[in-house]
Amino acid sequence: MPLNLSQFKTDGAREIEGVWVDAGSGCELCVARMNNPKYEEELRRLGKPYLRQIRMNTIEPSTLEALTIKASARALLKGWKGLEDEDGKAIEFSVAKAEEIMTEYRDFYRMVQELAQEQELFKQEVTEESAGNSPSS
């Protein structure tokens, strides 16, 4: 059976604006697609002072990770609902708070990265229910 290219068709607006995804325990994250134009532009802008180090492959891994966390906070993680701190207090979304949390809680950062790479979330034919935007019947 031939490979039909329609299975690769995604919604460009969803890729940039993000989709709401159930992250478990009553938390929802609004995540944009990895490597969307805004994310790539943010990485270029943030990486500009380190361009020589990046080209020579001498940039410190910790510096590179800090840059990708900052870009992720600005262009991938678009919001959250139901996220609490360790004392059970609700955390209001902001880019600065997202960067702080992804820096301190690396597994949270990795979860955002993984969700941003899930092609299925950004397909045109994805239904609201399969994207985690509405409760199951």
Short mmCIF file of C-alpha atoms in Angstrom, two decimals:
data_model
loop_
_atom_site.label_atom_id
_atom_site.label_comp_id
_atom_site.label_asym_id
_atom_site.label_seq_id
_atom_site.Cartn_x
_atom_site.Cartn_y
_atom_site.Cartn_z
CA MET A 1 0.00 0.00 0.00
CA PRO A 2 1.43 3.42 -0.94
CA LEU A 3 2.31 6.05 1.62
CA ASN A 4 -0.24 8.86 1.47
CA LEU A 5 1.24 12.28 2.20
CA SER A 6 -1.99 13.48 3.80
CA GLN A 7 -0.93 11.77 7.00
CA PHE A 8 1.87 14.35 7.34
CA LYS A 9 -0.34 17.41 6.86
CA THR A 10 -0.37 19.61 9.94
CA ASP A 11 -2.15 22.80 10.97
CA GLY A 12 0.35 25.68 10.88
CA ALA A 13 -1.69 27.78 13.31
CA ARG A 14 -1.80 24.94 15.85
CA GLU A 15 1.96 24.51 15.49
CA ILE A 16 2.59 28.15 16.43
CA GLU A 17 -0.30 28.95 18.78
CA GLY A 18 -0.20 25.61 20.57
CA VAL A 19 -2.70 22.96 21.58
CA TRP A 20 -3.98 22.08 25.03
CA VAL A 21 -2.75 18.71 26.23
CA ASP A 22 -3.66 16.76 29.35
CA ALA A 23 -0.43 16.46 31.33
CA GLY A 24 -2.02 14.35 34.07
CA SER A 25 -3.20 15.02 37.61
CA GLY A 26 -5.62 17.69 36.40
CA CYS A 27 -2.90 19.77 34.73
CA GLU A 28 -3.18 20.94 31.13
CA LEU A 29 -0.37 22.46 29.10
CA CYS A 30 -0.69 24.56 25.95
CA VAL A 31 2.26 23.51 23.81
CA ALA A 32 3.38 24.73 20.38
CA ARG A 33 5.24 22.52 17.93
CA MET A 34 8.98 22.10 18.18
CA ASN A 35 10.88 24.00 15.49
CA ASN A 36 7.96 26.26 14.62
CA PRO A 37 9.09 29.59 13.09
CA LYS A 38 8.75 31.54 16.36
CA TYR A 39 10.81 28.95 18.26
CA GLU A 40 13.52 28.91 15.62
CA GLU A 41 13.66 32.72 15.52
CA GLU A 42 13.93 32.80 19.32
CA LEU A 43 16.79 30.29 19.23
CA ARG A 44 18.59 32.34 16.57
CA ARG A 45 18.16 35.53 18.56
CA LEU A 46 19.29 33.99 21.84
CA GLY A 47 22.18 32.14 20.21
CA LYS A 48 23.56 35.15 18.35
CA PRO A 49 26.03 36.12 21.12
CA TYR A 50 27.29 32.52 21.11
CA LEU A 51 27.45 32.03 17.35
CA ARG A 52 31.21 31.54 17.23
CA GLN A 53 31.11 28.97 20.03
CA ILE A 54 28.20 27.17 18.42
CA ARG A 55 29.96 27.00 15.04
CA MET A 56 33.18 25.75 16.65
CA ASN A 57 31.24 23.31 18.85
CA THR A 58 32.85 24.78 21.96
CA ILE A 59 29.70 26.05 23.65
CA GLU A 60 29.17 24.62 27.11
CA PRO A 61 26.29 22.12 27.23
CA SER A 62 24.82 23.97 30.22
CA THR A 63 24.80 27.25 28.25
CA LEU A 64 23.15 25.56 25.28
CA GLU A 65 20.51 24.00 27.53
CA ALA A 66 19.83 27.37 29.19
CA LEU A 67 19.27 28.90 25.75
CA THR A 68 16.86 26.14 24.70
CA ILE A 69 14.96 26.42 27.99
CA LYS A 70 14.60 30.17 27.47
CA ALA A 71 13.42 29.65 23.87
CA SER A 72 11.01 26.94 25.02
CA ALA A 73 9.53 29.23 27.66
CA ARG A 74 9.04 31.97 25.07
CA ALA A 75 7.84 29.98 22.07
CA LEU A 76 6.81 26.41 23.00
CA LEU A 77 5.04 26.48 26.36
CA LYS A 78 2.13 28.85 25.80
CA GLY A 79 0.21 28.32 29.03
CA TRP A 80 -0.95 25.96 31.71
CA LYS A 81 -3.95 25.23 33.88
CA GLY A 82 -3.87 23.30 37.12
CA LEU A 83 -0.12 23.53 37.79
CA GLU A 84 0.75 23.77 41.48
CA ASP A 85 3.93 24.32 43.44
CA GLU A 86 5.21 21.78 45.97
CA ASP A 87 2.92 23.28 48.65
CA GLY A 88 -0.19 22.84 46.49
CA LYS A 89 -0.50 26.53 45.60
CA ALA A 90 -1.66 27.30 42.04
CA ILE A 91 1.01 28.81 39.80
CA GLU A 92 -0.04 31.53 37.38
CA PHE A 93 1.51 31.22 33.94
CA SER A 94 4.12 33.68 32.75
CA VAL A 95 7.11 33.26 30.46
CA ALA A 96 9.47 34.07 33.34
CA LYS A 97 7.79 31.48 35.58
CA ALA A 98 7.87 28.89 32.79
CA GLU A 99 11.60 29.46 32.35
CA GLU A 100 12.18 29.23 36.10
CA ILE A 101 10.21 25.98 36.40
CA MET A 102 11.81 24.34 33.36
CA THR A 103 15.25 25.26 34.71
CA GLU A 104 14.56 23.85 38.16
CA TYR A 105 12.44 20.84 37.16
CA ARG A 106 14.27 19.24 34.23
CA ASP A 107 11.72 16.44 33.80
CA PHE A 108 8.98 19.05 33.36
CA TYR A 109 11.17 20.68 30.69
CA ARG A 110 11.68 17.30 29.01
CA MET A 111 7.92 16.66 29.06
CA VAL A 112 7.30 19.99 27.29
CA GLN A 113 9.97 19.12 24.71
CA GLU A 114 8.45 15.67 24.10
CA LEU A 115 4.93 17.05 23.71
CA ALA A 116 6.20 19.70 21.29
CA GLN A 117 7.58 16.92 19.09
CA GLU A 118 4.38 14.84 18.91
CA GLN A 119 3.24 15.18 15.31
CA GLU A 120 -0.20 13.76 16.09
CA LEU A 121 -1.08 16.78 18.25
CA PHE A 122 -0.67 19.17 15.35
CA LYS A 123 -2.36 17.27 12.53
CA GLN A 124 -5.24 19.01 10.81
CA GLU A 125 -7.63 16.15 11.34
CA VAL A 126 -6.92 15.77 15.08
CA THR A 127 -10.16 15.95 17.02
CA GLU A 128 -10.48 17.97 20.21
CA GLU A 129 -10.96 14.79 22.26
CA SER A 130 -7.82 13.04 20.98
CA ALA A 131 -5.75 16.18 21.63
CA GLY A 132 -6.79 16.11 25.28
CA ASN A 133 -8.92 19.25 24.95
CA SER A 134 -12.13 17.71 26.20
CA PRO A 135 -12.98 14.97 28.65
CA SER A 136 -13.65 11.48 27.35
CA SER A 137 -17.24 10.25 27.28
#
